[in-house]
mmCIF file of C-alpha atoms in Angstrom:
data_model
loop_
_atom_site.group_PDB
_atom_site.id
_atom_site.type_symbol
_atom_site.label_atom_id
_atom_site.label_comp_id
_atom_site.label_asym_id
_atom_site.label_seq_id
_atom_site.Cartn_x
_atom_site.Cartn_y
_atom_site.Cartn_z
ATOM 1 C CA MET A 187 0.208 0.190 -0.123
ATOM 2 C CA ASN A 188 1.063 3.658 -0.900
ATOM 3 C CA ILE A 189 0.990 6.400 1.692
ATOM 4 C CA VAL A 190 -0.334 9.748 0.355
ATOM 5 C CA LYS A 191 -1.519 12.086 1.853
ATOM 6 C CA SER A 192 -4.825 13.182 1.803
ATOM 7 C CA PHE A 193 -6.154 16.502 0.486
ATOM 8 C CA ASP A 194 -7.424 19.628 2.872
ATOM 9 C CA PRO A 195 -10.943 18.759 4.202
ATOM 10 C CA ILE A 196 -11.551 22.394 3.694
ATOM 11 C CA GLN A 197 -10.949 23.369 -0.110
ATOM 12 C CA PRO A 198 -13.321 22.568 -2.344
ATOM 13 C CA ALA A 199 -12.608 19.895 -4.556
ATOM 14 C CA ARG A 200 -13.718 21.506 -8.371
ATOM 15 C CA ALA A 201 -13.068 25.267 -8.380
ATOM 16 C CA ASP A 202 -16.502 25.755 -9.935
ATOM 17 C CA GLY A 203 -17.829 26.072 -6.884
ATOM 18 C CA LEU A 204 -21.057 23.742 -7.856
ATOM 19 C CA ASN A 205 -20.061 20.329 -6.018
ATOM 20 C CA GLU A 206 -21.523 19.386 -2.423
ATOM 21 C CA ARG A 207 -19.976 18.760 0.750
ATOM 22 C CA VAL A 208 -21.171 15.587 1.254
ATOM 23 C CA HIS A 209 -20.347 14.127 5.571
ATOM 24 C CA LEU A 210 -21.207 10.574 6.267
ATOM 25 C CA ILE A 211 -21.519 9.986 10.241
ATOM 26 C CA PRO A 212 -21.769 6.629 11.818
ATOM 27 C CA LEU A 213 -23.427 7.505 14.871
ATOM 28 C CA GLY A 214 -23.339 5.827 18.236
ATOM 29 C CA HIS A 215 -23.178 7.718 21.560
ATOM 30 C CA GLU A 216 -22.044 10.975 20.199
ATOM 31 C CA ILE A 217 -22.864 14.258 19.500
ATOM 32 C CA ASP A 218 -20.717 16.856 19.981
ATOM 33 C CA ARG A 219 -18.232 14.385 17.945
ATOM 34 C CA ALA A 220 -21.079 14.097 14.867
ATOM 35 C CA VAL A 221 -22.073 18.258 15.580
ATOM 36 C CA LYS A 222 -19.385 20.018 16.576
ATOM 37 C CA PRO A 223 -17.024 19.980 13.083
ATOM 38 C CA PHE A 224 -19.394 21.811 11.379
ATOM 39 C CA ASN A 225 -18.979 24.706 13.768
ATOM 40 C CA THR A 226 -16.058 25.518 11.265
ATOM 41 C CA TYR A 227 -15.999 22.830 7.816
ATOM 42 C CA ARG A 228 -19.061 23.977 5.498
ATOM 43 C CA ALA A 229 -20.907 21.139 4.147
ATOM 44 C CA GLU A 230 -24.577 20.816 2.713
ATOM 45 C CA ARG A 231 -25.799 17.052 3.717
ATOM 46 C CA ALA A 232 -24.614 14.943 5.813
ATOM 47 C CA TYR A 233 -26.006 10.434 5.936
ATOM 48 C CA VAL A 234 -26.414 10.223 9.522
ATOM 49 C CA ILE A 235 -25.442 6.208 9.919
ATOM 50 C CA VAL A 236 -27.119 4.293 12.958
ATOM 51 C CA VAL A 237 -28.322 0.849 13.816
ATOM 52 C CA PRO A 238 -32.473 0.224 12.896
ATOM 53 C CA ASP A 239 -35.816 0.283 14.965
ATOM 54 C CA ASN A 240 -36.074 -2.824 14.882
ATOM 55 C CA ALA A 241 -32.194 -4.155 15.520
ATOM 56 C CA ASP A 242 -31.740 -6.708 18.424
ATOM 57 C CA LEU A 243 -31.309 -4.996 20.566
ATOM 58 C CA ASN A 244 -32.512 -4.387 24.266
ATOM 59 C CA GLU A 245 -35.518 -1.901 24.068
ATOM 60 C CA GLN A 246 -33.344 0.824 26.226
ATOM 61 C CA MET A 247 -30.515 0.620 24.178
ATOM 62 C CA LEU A 248 -32.558 1.844 21.157
ATOM 63 C CA GLU A 249 -34.597 4.346 23.218
ATOM 64 C CA LYS A 250 -30.874 5.519 24.017
ATOM 65 C CA GLN A 251 -29.627 5.349 20.207
ATOM 66 C CA ARG A 252 -32.944 6.717 19.157
ATOM 67 C CA HIS A 253 -32.383 10.360 21.423
ATOM 68 C CA TYR A 254 -28.108 10.831 19.730
ATOM 69 C CA THR A 255 -29.659 9.918 16.217
ATOM 70 C CA LYS A 256 -32.558 12.870 17.182
ATOM 71 C CA LYS A 257 -29.821 15.477 19.294
ATOM 72 C CA VAL A 258 -27.793 15.208 16.461
ATOM 73 C CA CYS A 259 -30.226 15.289 13.137
ATOM 74 C CA GLU A 260 -31.483 18.711 15.216
ATOM 75 C CA GLY A 261 -27.698 19.641 15.770
ATOM 76 C CA LEU A 262 -26.778 19.581 12.484
ATOM 77 C CA LEU A 263 -29.956 21.592 11.272
ATOM 78 C CA ALA A 264 -28.877 23.930 13.198
ATOM 79 C CA ALA A 265 -25.662 24.129 11.270
ATOM 80 C CA GLY A 266 -27.023 24.864 8.141
ATOM 81 C CA VAL A 267 -26.640 20.784 7.124
ATOM 82 C CA HIS A 268 -29.432 18.933 5.636
ATOM 83 C CA PRO A 269 -29.594 15.095 7.261
ATOM 84 C CA GLU A 270 -30.417 12.020 6.096
ATOM 85 C CA VAL A 271 -30.582 9.202 8.512
ATOM 86 C CA ILE A 272 -29.082 5.613 7.089
ATOM 87 C CA TYR A 273 -29.945 2.342 8.788
ATOM 88 C CA CYS A 274 -27.095 -0.235 9.237
ATOM 89 C CA ASN A 275 -26.039 -2.817 10.626
ATOM 90 C CA MET A 276 -23.793 -0.909 13.179
ATOM 91 C CA PHE A 277 -22.442 -4.385 14.329
ATOM 92 C CA ASP A 278 -21.721 -6.529 11.223
ATOM 93 C CA ILE A 279 -18.297 -4.418 9.482
ATOM 94 C CA LEU A 280 -18.927 -6.389 5.642
ATOM 95 C CA ASP A 281 -22.751 -4.182 5.948
ATOM 96 C CA VAL A 282 -20.640 -0.691 7.406
ATOM 97 C CA LEU A 283 -18.889 -2.045 4.511
ATOM 98 C CA ARG A 284 -21.543 -2.455 2.010
ATOM 99 C CA VAL A 285 -23.600 0.731 2.759
ATOM 100 C CA VAL A 286 -20.917 3.515 3.546
ATOM 101 C CA SER A 287 -18.925 2.272 0.426
ATOM 102 C CA SER A 288 -22.752 3.099 -1.657
ATOM 103 C CA LEU A 289 -22.803 5.899 -0.085
ATOM 104 C CA ILE A 290 -19.293 7.014 -0.874
ATOM 105 C CA VAL A 291 -19.226 5.518 -4.919
ATOM 106 C CA ARG A 292 -23.100 7.339 -5.197
ATOM 107 C CA GLU A 293 -22.112 10.647 -3.956
ATOM 108 C CA LYS A 294 -19.356 10.752 -5.936
ATOM 109 C CA ARG A 295 -20.494 9.972 -8.986
ATOM 110 C CA GLN A 296 -22.603 13.231 -8.231
ATOM 111 C CA GLY A 297 -19.350 14.850 -8.707
ATOM 112 C CA ASN A 298 -19.640 15.637 -4.896
ATOM 113 C CA ASP A 299 -17.099 16.035 -1.693
ATOM 114 C CA VAL A 300 -17.320 13.008 0.576
ATOM 115 C CA LEU A 301 -15.872 12.832 3.433
ATOM 116 C CA ILE A 302 -16.618 10.790 6.732
ATOM 117 C CA ASN A 303 -16.586 11.168 10.523
ATOM 118 C CA MET A 304 -14.277 8.340 12.091
ATOM 119 C CA SER A 305 -14.588 9.529 15.587
ATOM 120 C CA ALA A 306 -18.481 9.458 16.414
ATOM 121 C CA CYS A 307 -19.231 5.562 16.323
ATOM 122 C CA GLY A 308 -17.620 2.599 18.130
ATOM 123 C CA ARG A 309 -13.888 1.027 17.522
ATOM 124 C CA MET A 310 -15.655 -1.917 14.755
ATOM 125 C CA THR A 311 -16.950 0.253 13.017
ATOM 126 C CA SER A 312 -14.561 3.397 13.082
ATOM 127 C CA VAL A 313 -12.040 0.228 11.162
ATOM 128 C CA ALA A 314 -15.266 -0.509 8.923
ATOM 129 C CA VAL A 315 -15.132 3.432 7.547
ATOM 130 C CA THR A 316 -11.646 4.236 7.540
ATOM 131 C CA MET A 317 -11.520 1.162 5.018
ATOM 132 C CA ALA A 318 -13.781 2.247 3.525
ATOM 133 C CA ALA A 319 -12.710 6.325 2.964
ATOM 134 C CA MET A 320 -8.742 4.425 1.805
ATOM 135 C CA VAL A 321 -10.548 2.659 -0.568
ATOM 136 C CA HIS A 322 -12.669 5.474 -2.957
ATOM 137 C CA GLY A 323 -9.690 8.223 -1.942
ATOM 138 C CA VAL A 324 -12.419 10.626 0.306
ATOM 139 C CA THR A 325 -11.107 12.044 3.023
ATOM 140 C CA ALA A 326 -11.317 10.424 7.200
ATOM 141 C CA TYR A 327 -11.232 12.971 9.842
ATOM 142 C CA TYR A 328 -11.196 12.392 14.069
ATOM 143 C CA VAL A 329 -12.413 14.238 16.102
ATOM 144 C CA HIS A 330 -10.617 15.193 19.375
ATOM 145 C CA ALA A 331 -12.469 14.950 22.611
ATOM 146 C CA ASP A 332 -11.521 17.278 25.480
ATOM 147 C CA ARG A 333 -13.263 15.410 27.895
ATOM 148 C CA TYR A 334 -15.726 12.891 28.708
ATOM 149 C CA ALA A 335 -19.233 11.964 29.978
ATOM 150 C CA THR A 336 -17.799 10.508 33.112
ATOM 151 C CA GLY A 337 -17.025 11.046 36.944
ATOM 152 C CA ASP A 338 -18.559 14.598 37.631
ATOM 153 C CA ASP A 339 -18.972 15.055 33.960
ATOM 154 C CA ALA A 340 -21.685 11.208 33.213
ATOM 155 C CA PRO A 341 -25.134 13.553 33.805
ATOM 156 C CA LEU A 342 -23.454 15.868 30.413
ATOM 157 C CA GLU A 343 -23.491 12.772 28.463
ATOM 158 C CA ALA A 344 -27.757 13.920 27.409
ATOM 159 C CA ASP A 345 -25.866 16.547 26.060
ATOM 160 C CA HIS A 346 -22.885 16.011 24.481
ATOM 161 C CA GLY A 347 -22.843 12.479 24.448
ATOM 162 C CA LEU A 348 -19.779 10.147 25.218
ATOM 163 C CA SER A 349 -17.413 13.218 24.241
ATOM 164 C CA ILE A 350 -17.356 16.176 25.294
ATOM 165 C CA VAL A 351 -16.131 18.223 22.229
ATOM 166 C CA GLU A 352 -14.633 21.732 23.472
ATOM 167 C CA THR A 353 -12.249 23.466 21.074
ATOM 168 C CA GLY A 354 -13.654 21.679 17.861
ATOM 169 C CA ARG A 355 -10.607 19.720 16.563
ATOM 170 C CA VAL A 356 -10.634 17.866 13.839
ATOM 171 C CA GLU A 357 -7.600 16.234 12.095
ATOM 172 C CA PRO A 358 -8.068 14.377 8.778
ATOM 173 C CA LEU A 359 -5.745 11.340 8.868
ATOM 174 C CA TYR A 360 -3.177 10.265 6.230
ATOM 175 C CA ASN A 361 -4.411 7.827 3.336
ATOM 176 C CA PHE A 362 -3.494 4.624 2.418
ATOM 177 C CA SER A 363 -4.123 3.764 -1.264
ATOM 178 C CA ILE A 364 -5.419 0.354 -1.265
ATOM 179 C CA MET A 365 -5.355 -1.460 -4.073
ATOM 180 C CA MET A 366 -8.649 -3.062 -5.339
ATOM 181 C CA PRO A 367 -9.147 -5.524 -8.072
ATOM 182 C CA ASP A 368 -10.190 -4.085 -11.361
ATOM 183 C CA ALA A 369 -13.499 -3.182 -12.402
ATOM 184 C CA GLU A 370 -14.460 -7.269 -13.821
ATOM 185 C CA CYS A 371 -12.784 -8.461 -11.105
ATOM 186 C CA GLN A 372 -14.917 -6.305 -8.631
ATOM 187 C CA LEU A 373 -18.370 -7.150 -10.402
ATOM 188 C CA LEU A 374 -18.007 -10.617 -10.333
ATOM 189 C CA LEU A 375 -16.704 -10.721 -6.671
ATOM 190 C CA CYS A 376 -20.191 -8.801 -6.067
ATOM 191 C CA GLU A 377 -21.887 -11.453 -7.825
ATOM 192 C CA LEU A 378 -20.972 -14.567 -5.946
ATOM 193 C CA TYR A 379 -21.559 -12.607 -2.482
ATOM 194 C CA ARG A 380 -25.053 -11.931 -3.773
ATOM 195 C CA ARG A 381 -25.132 -15.585 -4.838
ATOM 196 C CA GLY A 382 -23.749 -17.401 -1.808
ATOM 197 C CA GLN A 383 -23.037 -20.688 -3.469
ATOM 198 C CA GLY A 384 -20.591 -21.264 -6.339
ATOM 199 C CA MET A 385 -20.086 -20.288 -9.909
ATOM 200 C CA THR A 386 -19.495 -22.998 -12.660
ATOM 201 C CA SER A 387 -17.455 -22.099 -16.332
ATOM 202 C CA LYS A 388 -21.186 -22.402 -17.913
ATOM 203 C CA ASP A 389 -22.526 -19.337 -14.694
ATOM 204 C CA LEU A 390 -18.817 -17.372 -15.146
ATOM 205 C CA PHE A 391 -19.238 -17.216 -19.278
ATOM 206 C CA THR A 392 -22.698 -16.246 -18.922
ATOM 207 C CA PHE A 393 -22.851 -14.379 -16.561
ATOM 208 C CA PHE A 394 -19.871 -11.962 -18.340
ATOM 209 C CA HIS A 395 -22.100 -12.467 -21.635
ATOM 210 C CA GLU A 396 -25.157 -10.782 -19.802
ATOM 211 C CA LYS A 397 -22.657 -7.873 -18.288
ATOM 212 C CA GLY A 398 -21.494 -6.784 -22.009
ATOM 213 C CA VAL A 399 -17.679 -7.439 -21.938
ATOM 214 C CA GLU A 400 -16.004 -7.707 -24.325
ATOM 215 C CA GLY A 401 -15.076 -12.132 -25.632
ATOM 216 C CA TYR A 402 -18.261 -13.134 -24.069
ATOM 217 C CA LYS A 403 -20.433 -12.007 -27.173
ATOM 218 C CA PHE A 404 -20.768 -16.030 -28.333
ATOM 219 C CA LEU A 405 -21.243 -18.679 -26.183
ATOM 220 C CA PRO A 406 -21.220 -22.718 -26.959
ATOM 221 C CA GLU A 407 -24.541 -24.272 -28.049
ATOM 222 C CA LYS A 408 -24.621 -27.979 -26.230
ATOM 223 C CA GLU A 409 -24.181 -29.477 -23.696
ATOM 224 C CA ASP A 410 -22.980 -32.172 -21.289
ATOM 225 C CA LYS A 411 -25.006 -34.254 -18.990
ATOM 226 C CA SER A 412 -23.741 -32.257 -15.761
ATOM 227 C CA GLY A 413 -24.953 -29.760 -17.162
ATOM 228 C CA GLY A 414 -21.871 -28.098 -18.293
ATOM 229 C CA TYR A 415 -20.554 -27.187 -21.917
ATOM 230 C CA VAL A 416 -19.567 -29.737 -24.546
ATOM 231 C CA SER A 417 -15.708 -28.981 -24.596
ATOM 232 C CA SER A 418 -14.771 -27.798 -28.417
ATOM 233 C CA SER A 419 -13.130 -24.870 -29.735
ATOM 234 C CA LEU A 420 -15.137 -22.190 -28.391
ATOM 235 C CA ASN A 421 -15.600 -23.215 -24.748
ATOM 236 C CA ARG A 422 -11.495 -23.670 -24.317
ATOM 237 C CA GLU A 423 -11.181 -20.302 -25.836
ATOM 238 C CA LEU A 424 -13.412 -19.006 -22.515
ATOM 239 C CA LEU A 425 -12.115 -20.939 -20.239
ATOM 240 C CA ASN A 426 -8.420 -19.716 -21.105
ATOM 241 C CA ARG A 427 -9.821 -16.365 -21.712
ATOM 242 C CA THR A 428 -11.373 -16.165 -17.744
ATOM 243 C CA ASN A 429 -8.793 -18.144 -15.847
ATOM 244 C CA ARG A 430 -5.997 -15.361 -17.204
ATOM 245 C CA LYS A 431 -8.052 -12.377 -17.090
ATOM 246 C CA TYR A 432 -9.835 -12.947 -13.699
ATOM 247 C CA LEU A 433 -9.668 -16.047 -12.189
ATOM 248 C CA HIS A 434 -6.175 -16.239 -11.354
ATOM 249 C CA LYS A 435 -5.720 -13.204 -10.573
ATOM 250 C CA LEU A 436 -8.495 -13.084 -7.700
ATOM 251 C CA GLU A 437 -6.858 -16.694 -6.721
ATOM 252 C CA ALA A 438 -3.316 -15.631 -6.495
ATOM 253 C CA ALA A 439 -5.405 -11.944 -4.266
ATOM 254 C CA GLY A 440 -7.010 -15.442 -1.943
ATOM 255 C CA TYR A 441 -10.701 -13.468 -2.535
ATOM 256 C CA ILE A 442 -12.155 -16.972 -4.749
ATOM 257 C CA THR A 443 -11.048 -20.511 -3.929
ATOM 258 C CA ARG A 444 -11.932 -23.311 -6.542
ATOM 259 C CA ILE A 445 -13.991 -26.250 -5.446
ATOM 260 C CA TRP A 446 -13.137 -29.602 -8.271
ATOM 261 C CA SER A 447 -15.365 -31.625 -8.705
ATOM 262 C CA GLY A 448 -13.297 -34.767 -12.051
ATOM 263 C CA ARG A 449 -12.375 -32.055 -14.254
ATOM 264 C CA HIS A 450 -15.532 -29.429 -13.236
ATOM 265 C CA PHE A 451 -14.930 -26.592 -10.471
ATOM 266 C CA SER A 452 -16.585 -24.454 -9.331
ATOM 267 C CA VAL A 453 -15.881 -20.608 -7.980
ATOM 268 C CA HIS A 454 -16.560 -19.427 -3.869
ATOM 269 C CA ILE A 455 -15.298 -16.209 -2.457
ATOM 270 C CA THR A 456 -13.669 -16.740 0.701
ATOM 271 C CA ASP A 457 -14.236 -14.066 2.719
ATOM 272 C CA ALA A 458 -11.780 -11.508 2.126
ATOM 273 C CA GLY A 459 -13.267 -11.357 -0.888
ATOM 274 C CA ARG A 460 -16.093 -10.148 0.522
ATOM 275 C CA TYR A 461 -14.369 -7.744 2.183
ATOM 276 C CA ILE A 462 -13.728 -6.942 -1.184
ATOM 277 C CA ALA A 463 -17.404 -7.227 -2.673
ATOM 278 C CA CYS A 464 -18.691 -4.948 -0.165
ATOM 279 C CA VAL A 465 -16.061 -2.261 0.291
ATOM 280 C CA SER A 466 -16.330 -1.660 -3.899
ATOM 281 C CA GLY A 467 -19.532 -0.156 -3.690
ATOM 282 C CA LEU A 468 -21.030 -1.392 -5.986
ATOM 283 C CA LEU A 469 -23.884 -3.790 -3.609
ATOM 284 C CA GLY A 470 -26.242 -1.035 -2.943
ATOM 285 C CA GLY A 471 -28.407 -2.066 -0.537
ATOM 286 C CA GLY A 472 -28.642 0.494 2.673
ATOM 287 C CA ALA A 473 -27.746 3.397 -0.220
ATOM 288 C CA GLU A 474 -29.634 2.979 -2.323
#
């Protein structure tokens, strides 16, 4: 991974000034850390990402989270930032990667600047959102707390969250450039993730054909008794192409594995491959 310095989060990325600045705020039991940055930083919109109301948590915890979500949305509106609440399983790192990455991709396609607050949520969630920021080349930032709502300050939690922020010091993180597979490999990993089961060579050929991938315009016509394609020059050509351009690379990276049955195989996604599929931003879901 190559280390690159993050761009200054205060400067707009487009000189024409027509882009919007959008913050992603995965939210736990925090208020100040989500709201105080907007005393200094410009933004038009913010996504407040929280656990669903029907999450498998006790009602007291859900009610507490509703309180923080309400206070943060009110604080954002007061700062001139339009909030939109997005629901996500905050205790599932893959779901966090999927939702956050989908939002990043959607906003970047619209030409908007995206920043991610990685300090208003739990530790596991902060790891996931920082990873998503690095993959997609956007800035993650950390909001420093001046003190915490503990001891004599415990009664302040309801108005400030677990962290009390007075100075509002925000620190952008350095980005690591994370190498992702090429676009077609990402599409294949997403398809394997969606299916939740293996894909045969016939499945692979059909998938690339339906996606309009170059070299898959024509498919073999005859099938054998097992449902695969009968050996032919076209079948061998497509198999060689698929191996060379996609499968060998994904296997070498540890993102897929093959299971053989005689002369036939099926391709299965690995745990590492699931991370790549979710962080690609192509799965949609909570960001739809």
